[in-house]
Amino acid sequence: SQQGEEDPQALSIQEGENATMNCSYKTSINNLQWYRQNSGRGLVHLILIRSNEREKHSGRLRVTLDTSKKSSSLLITASRAADTASYFCATDATGGGSNYKLTFGKGTLLTVNP
Amino acid sequence: NAGVMQNPRHLVRRRGQEARLRCSPMKGHSHVYWYRQLPEEGLKFMVYLQKENIIDESGMPKERFSAEFPKEGPSILRIQQVVRGDSAAYFCASSPPGLGANYGYTFGSGTRLTVV
């Protein structure tokens, strides 16, 4: 079964610095999504990148996807204390009609220090 | 638009009791998905429902767990005879028909179940 794995598990940076988180997965995908989860809260959808896309931007977020390496990265530029949260990548499955079923990694806990 | 509403936010049950978790999808969303998050883990898919239909329950434990999404009212995740291992955060997501996979899902804030 496919599995998203984020790296690093935890990341601590200073406000204003950039944060890069990586995600690897095992099987072919249609899309890869990134979500943010603030402590004790629900998940917020950040960005979706399709398997035929290599890079996508949204505000201070930049996502890359390398399907040959089965990996993705999330870059947050000019980080703010409010970016402190856990970040998860989620992949769907190709084939079998079950692309609604997301597989999440364990997440990267990002701490942005003021 | 109130988003995906889950209640209660926190639920404490003694071993052997029943837990009922509710999820009201976003307005216009007819598809509901339940996920479970154990401590220090990512979310795990449990079940996918449309109104009055269970589409995929492959992630649901075979016993004690059931889900429904009636024609009227919220989706309900029901756990009978809870055990300590059921302690987790349960999240509900919703999407319009066929669009979640291409545009992302909207998640609720979750219900944190604690079994004592």
mmCIF file of C-alpha atoms in Angstrom:
data_model
loop_
_atom_site.group_PDB
_atom_site.id
_atom_site.type_symbol
_atom_site.label_atom_id
_atom_site.label_comp_id
_atom_site.label_asym_id
_atom_site.label_seq_id
_atom_site.Cartn_x
_atom_site.Cartn_y
_atom_site.Cartn_z
ATOM 1 C CA SER A 1 0.000 0.000 0.000
ATOM 2 C CA GLN A 2 1.202 3.500 -0.647
ATOM 3 C CA GLN A 3 2.265 5.719 2.184
ATOM 4 C CA GLY A 4 3.193 9.369 2.461
ATOM 5 C CA GLU A 5 6.170 10.021 4.666
ATOM 6 C CA GLU A 6 7.145 13.526 5.628
ATOM 7 C CA ASP A 7 10.664 14.585 6.385
ATOM 8 C CA PRO A 8 11.812 15.990 8.722
ATOM 9 C CA GLN A 9 9.540 14.955 11.564
ATOM 10 C CA ALA A 10 10.133 18.273 13.272
ATOM 11 C CA LEU A 11 11.562 21.574 12.102
ATOM 12 C CA SER A 12 12.277 24.674 14.153
ATOM 13 C CA ILE A 13 13.169 27.962 12.467
ATOM 14 C CA GLN A 14 13.184 31.693 13.124
ATOM 15 C CA GLU A 15 10.535 34.018 11.824
ATOM 16 C CA GLY A 16 11.413 35.257 8.357
ATOM 17 C CA GLU A 17 13.333 32.133 7.380
ATOM 18 C CA ASN A 18 12.145 29.651 4.773
ATOM 19 C CA ALA A 19 10.874 26.209 5.741
ATOM 20 C CA THR A 20 11.136 23.179 3.483
ATOM 21 C CA MET A 21 9.326 19.928 4.142
ATOM 22 C CA ASN A 22 9.560 16.796 2.047
ATOM 23 C CA CYS A 23 7.175 13.965 1.354
ATOM 24 C CA SER A 24 7.813 10.588 -0.231
ATOM 25 C CA TYR A 25 5.283 8.050 -1.368
ATOM 26 C CA LYS A 26 5.367 4.569 -2.822
ATOM 27 C CA THR A 27 2.829 4.073 -5.585
ATOM 28 C CA SER A 28 1.468 5.979 -8.569
ATOM 29 C CA ILE A 29 -0.816 8.867 -7.761
ATOM 30 C CA ASN A 30 -3.311 11.169 -9.420
ATOM 31 C CA ASN A 31 -2.737 14.110 -7.110
ATOM 32 C CA LEU A 32 -0.779 15.063 -4.053
ATOM 33 C CA GLN A 33 -2.181 17.449 -1.486
ATOM 34 C CA TRP A 34 -0.694 19.340 1.420
ATOM 35 C CA TYR A 35 -2.663 20.121 4.564
ATOM 36 C CA ARG A 36 -1.924 22.127 7.679
ATOM 37 C CA GLN A 37 -3.126 21.203 11.149
ATOM 38 C CA ASN A 38 -2.851 23.605 14.012
ATOM 39 C CA SER A 39 -2.570 21.989 17.427
ATOM 40 C CA GLY A 40 -5.863 20.394 18.427
ATOM 41 C CA ARG A 41 -7.643 21.574 15.303
ATOM 42 C CA GLY A 42 -8.814 20.183 11.998
ATOM 43 C CA LEU A 43 -6.945 20.056 8.722
ATOM 44 C CA VAL A 44 -6.822 22.961 6.354
ATOM 45 C CA HIS A 45 -6.256 22.261 2.678
ATOM 46 C CA LEU A 46 -3.271 24.235 1.410
ATOM 47 C CA ILE A 47 -2.532 23.165 -2.116
ATOM 48 C CA LEU A 48 -3.066 20.321 -4.586
ATOM 49 C CA ILE A 49 -0.616 19.384 -7.293
ATOM 50 C CA ARG A 50 -1.549 17.011 -10.081
ATOM 51 C CA SER A 51 0.683 14.203 -11.245
ATOM 52 C CA ASN A 52 1.362 15.976 -14.550
ATOM 53 C CA GLU A 53 2.483 19.169 -12.804
ATOM 54 C CA ARG A 54 5.985 19.806 -11.530
ATOM 55 C CA GLU A 55 5.578 22.976 -9.537
ATOM 56 C CA LYS A 56 2.787 25.060 -8.101
ATOM 57 C CA HIS A 57 2.641 28.304 -6.171
ATOM 58 C CA SER A 58 0.075 29.760 -3.819
ATOM 59 C CA GLY A 59 1.028 32.914 -1.944
ATOM 60 C CA ARG A 60 4.074 32.064 0.191
ATOM 61 C CA LEU A 61 3.752 28.363 -0.609
ATOM 62 C CA ARG A 62 5.655 26.561 -3.304
ATOM 63 C CA VAL A 63 5.104 22.877 -3.976
ATOM 64 C CA THR A 64 7.158 20.675 -6.246
ATOM 65 C CA LEU A 65 6.420 17.161 -7.395
ATOM 66 C CA ASP A 66 8.865 14.655 -8.837
ATOM 67 C CA THR A 67 6.916 11.588 -9.900
ATOM 68 C CA SER A 68 10.067 9.772 -11.009
ATOM 69 C CA LYS A 69 11.360 9.950 -7.441
ATOM 70 C CA LYS A 70 7.886 9.727 -5.910
ATOM 71 C CA SER A 71 8.545 12.784 -3.814
ATOM 72 C CA SER A 72 7.196 16.255 -3.174
ATOM 73 C CA SER A 73 8.398 19.274 -1.264
ATOM 74 C CA LEU A 74 6.550 22.133 0.387
ATOM 75 C CA LEU A 75 8.406 25.417 0.760
ATOM 76 C CA ILE A 76 7.035 28.160 2.977
ATOM 77 C CA THR A 77 8.847 31.421 2.379
ATOM 78 C CA ALA A 78 9.246 34.269 4.859
ATOM 79 C CA SER A 79 7.755 32.196 7.656
ATOM 80 C CA ARG A 80 5.643 33.710 10.399
ATOM 81 C CA ALA A 81 4.881 32.573 13.920
ATOM 82 C CA ALA A 82 1.336 31.831 12.723
ATOM 83 C CA ASP A 83 2.762 29.171 10.381
ATOM 84 C CA THR A 84 3.523 27.031 13.422
ATOM 85 C CA ALA A 85 1.573 23.827 12.805
ATOM 86 C CA SER A 86 1.868 20.251 11.603
ATOM 87 C CA TYR A 87 2.013 19.806 7.854
ATOM 88 C CA PHE A 88 0.817 16.655 6.144
ATOM 89 C CA CYS A 89 1.058 15.413 2.610
ATOM 90 C CA ALA A 90 -1.745 13.223 1.329
ATOM 91 C CA THR A 91 -1.800 11.094 -1.764
ATOM 92 C CA ASP A 92 -4.624 9.398 -3.576
ATOM 93 C CA ALA A 93 -4.516 6.153 -5.512
ATOM 94 C CA THR A 94 -4.602 5.634 -9.234
ATOM 95 C CA GLY A 95 -6.817 2.945 -10.636
ATOM 96 C CA GLY A 96 -9.560 0.994 -8.937
ATOM 97 C CA GLY A 97 -11.836 4.013 -8.691
ATOM 98 C CA SER A 98 -10.736 4.841 -5.137
ATOM 99 C CA ASN A 99 -9.006 8.163 -5.731
ATOM 100 C CA TYR A 100 -11.145 9.646 -2.953
ATOM 101 C CA LYS A 101 -9.164 7.653 -0.380
ATOM 102 C CA LEU A 102 -6.290 9.766 0.881
ATOM 103 C CA THR A 103 -3.196 8.320 2.490
ATOM 104 C CA PHE A 104 -1.567 10.701 4.950
ATOM 105 C CA GLY A 105 1.948 10.718 6.319
ATOM 106 C CA LYS A 106 2.734 11.331 9.973
ATOM 107 C CA GLY A 107 3.442 14.975 9.311
ATOM 108 C CA THR A 108 6.165 17.523 9.939
ATOM 109 C CA LEU A 109 5.811 19.655 13.028
ATOM 110 C CA LEU A 110 6.969 23.147 12.113
ATOM 111 C CA THR A 111 7.754 25.620 14.862
ATOM 112 C CA VAL A 112 8.425 29.211 13.868
ATOM 113 C CA ASN A 113 10.034 31.175 16.654
ATOM 114 C CA PRO A 114 9.319 34.913 16.874
ATOM 115 C CA ASN B 1 -20.976 29.004 4.869
ATOM 116 C CA ALA B 2 -20.216 27.337 8.191
ATOM 117 C CA GLY B 3 -17.865 24.720 6.795
ATOM 118 C CA VAL B 4 -17.839 21.122 7.994
ATOM 119 C CA MET B 5 -19.316 20.965 11.467
ATOM 120 C CA GLN B 6 -18.437 18.188 13.852
ATOM 121 C CA ASN B 7 -19.783 17.641 17.316
ATOM 122 C CA PRO B 8 -19.045 17.147 20.007
ATOM 123 C CA ARG B 9 -15.504 18.563 19.958
ATOM 124 C CA HIS B 10 -14.541 16.392 22.911
ATOM 125 C CA LEU B 11 -16.189 13.199 24.080
ATOM 126 C CA VAL B 12 -15.319 11.114 27.099
ATOM 127 C CA ARG B 13 -16.705 7.615 27.382
ATOM 128 C CA ARG B 14 -16.139 4.780 29.811
ATOM 129 C CA ARG B 15 -15.126 1.421 28.443
ATOM 130 C CA GLY B 16 -18.163 -0.439 27.160
ATOM 131 C CA GLN B 17 -20.245 2.648 26.419
ATOM 132 C CA GLU B 18 -21.311 3.855 23.010
ATOM 133 C CA ALA B 19 -19.883 6.870 21.237
ATOM 134 C CA ARG B 20 -21.796 8.823 18.596
ATOM 135 C CA LEU B 21 -19.921 11.336 16.499
ATOM 136 C CA ARG B 22 -21.766 13.723 14.208
ATOM 137 C CA CYS B 23 -20.696 15.456 11.037
ATOM 138 C CA SER B 24 -22.621 18.011 9.016
ATOM 139 C CA PRO B 25 -20.969 18.573 5.641
ATOM 140 C CA MET B 26 -20.559 21.917 3.968
ATOM 141 C CA LYS B 27 -23.610 23.231 2.221
ATOM 142 C CA GLY B 28 -23.808 21.708 -1.235
ATOM 143 C CA HIS B 29 -21.514 18.799 -0.363
ATOM 144 C CA SER B 30 -23.159 15.405 -0.563
ATOM 145 C CA HIS B 31 -20.081 13.242 0.030
ATOM 146 C CA VAL B 32 -18.675 12.587 3.479
ATOM 147 C CA TYR B 33 -15.464 10.876 4.517
ATOM 148 C CA TRP B 34 -14.405 9.818 7.998
ATOM 149 C CA TYR B 35 -10.777 9.573 9.097
ATOM 150 C CA ARG B 36 -9.178 8.580 12.380
ATOM 151 C CA GLN B 37 -5.987 10.063 13.770
ATOM 152 C CA LEU B 38 -4.166 8.214 16.509
ATOM 153 C CA PRO B 39 -1.643 10.153 18.621
ATOM 154 C CA GLU B 40 1.528 11.007 16.696
ATOM 155 C CA GLU B 41 0.067 9.488 13.527
ATOM 156 C CA GLY B 42 -1.348 10.710 10.259
ATOM 157 C CA LEU B 43 -4.990 10.368 9.381
ATOM 158 C CA LYS B 44 -6.279 6.966 8.339
ATOM 159 C CA PHE B 45 -9.263 6.569 6.023
ATOM 160 C CA MET B 46 -12.266 4.857 7.554
ATOM 161 C CA VAL B 47 -15.348 5.230 5.399
ATOM 162 C CA TYR B 48 -16.823 7.136 2.465
ATOM 163 C CA LEU B 49 -20.539 7.848 2.349
ATOM 164 C CA GLN B 50 -23.034 9.536 0.112
ATOM 165 C CA LYS B 51 -26.573 10.278 1.153
ATOM 166 C CA GLU B 52 -28.153 6.963 2.223
ATOM 167 C CA ASN B 53 -25.258 4.986 0.775
ATOM 168 C CA ILE B 54 -22.011 3.580 2.091
ATOM 169 C CA ILE B 55 -19.609 3.689 -0.823
ATOM 170 C CA ASP B 56 -16.423 2.362 0.774
ATOM 171 C CA GLU B 57 -16.005 1.163 4.357
ATOM 172 C CA SER B 58 -12.739 -0.643 3.804
ATOM 173 C CA GLY B 59 -11.019 1.325 6.586
ATOM 174 C CA MET B 60 -13.606 0.600 9.221
ATOM 175 C CA PRO B 61 -12.912 -2.027 11.877
ATOM 176 C CA LYS B 62 -15.180 -4.977 11.199
ATOM 177 C CA GLU B 63 -16.804 -4.930 14.617
ATOM 178 C CA ARG B 64 -18.301 -2.231 16.806
ATOM 179 C CA PHE B 65 -17.962 0.548 14.211
ATOM 180 C CA SER B 66 -20.725 1.720 11.912
ATOM 181 C CA ALA B 67 -21.477 4.828 9.892
ATOM 182 C CA GLU B 68 -24.498 6.313 8.240
ATOM 183 C CA PHE B 69 -25.444 9.380 6.261
ATOM 184 C CA PRO B 70 -29.230 9.611 6.210
ATOM 185 C CA LYS B 71 -31.291 11.543 3.735
ATOM 186 C CA GLU B 72 -31.911 14.172 6.387
ATOM 187 C CA GLY B 73 -29.477 15.148 9.119
ATOM 188 C CA PRO B 74 -25.790 14.708 9.766
ATOM 189 C CA SER B 75 -23.566 11.760 9.139
ATOM 190 C CA ILE B 76 -23.062 9.636 12.244
ATOM 191 C CA LEU B 77 -20.059 7.535 13.171
ATOM 192 C CA ARG B 78 -21.068 5.106 15.874
ATOM 193 C CA ILE B 79 -18.691 3.119 18.032
ATOM 194 C CA GLN B 80 -20.256 0.512 20.268
ATOM 195 C CA GLN B 81 -18.677 -0.902 23.410
ATOM 196 C CA VAL B 82 -15.707 1.447 23.233
ATOM 197 C CA VAL B 83 -12.260 0.311 24.333
ATOM 198 C CA ARG B 84 -9.195 2.370 25.271
ATOM 199 C CA GLY B 85 -7.696 1.775 21.837
ATOM 200 C CA ASP B 86 -10.575 3.739 20.293
ATOM 201 C CA SER B 87 -9.214 6.918 21.884
ATOM 202 C CA ALA B 88 -8.305 9.122 18.950
ATOM 203 C CA ALA B 89 -9.323 12.180 16.981
ATOM 204 C CA TYR B 90 -12.008 11.476 14.414
ATOM 205 C CA PHE B 91 -12.219 13.813 11.471
ATOM 206 C CA CYS B 92 -14.904 14.237 8.900
ATOM 207 C CA ALA B 93 -14.342 15.705 5.462
ATOM 208 C CA SER B 94 -16.785 16.588 2.747
ATOM 209 C CA SER B 95 -16.728 17.377 -0.942
ATOM 210 C CA PRO B 96 -19.081 18.045 -3.808
ATOM 211 C CA PRO B 97 -19.744 14.994 -5.963
ATOM 212 C CA GLY B 98 -16.593 13.886 -7.735
ATOM 213 C CA LEU B 99 -14.577 17.023 -7.030
ATOM 214 C CA GLY B 100 -12.702 16.294 -3.823
ATOM 215 C CA ALA B 101 -10.010 14.271 -5.504
ATOM 216 C CA ASN B 102 -9.256 17.114 -7.900
ATOM 217 C CA TYR B 103 -9.668 20.148 -5.674
ATOM 218 C CA GLY B 104 -9.071 18.995 -2.122
ATOM 219 C CA TYR B 105 -11.327 18.251 0.789
ATOM 220 C CA THR B 106 -12.768 20.389 3.533
ATOM 221 C CA PHE B 107 -12.206 18.938 6.969
ATOM 222 C CA GLY B 108 -14.025 19.584 10.193
ATOM 223 C CA SER B 109 -12.268 20.356 13.466
ATOM 224 C CA GLY B 110 -12.666 16.799 14.632
ATOM 225 C CA THR B 111 -14.034 14.997 17.662
ATOM 226 C CA ARG B 112 -11.501 13.923 20.234
ATOM 227 C CA LEU B 113 -12.687 10.734 21.845
ATOM 228 C CA THR B 114 -11.180 9.684 25.137
ATOM 229 C CA VAL B 115 -12.072 6.299 26.570
ATOM 230 C CA VAL B 116 -11.467 5.960 30.291
#
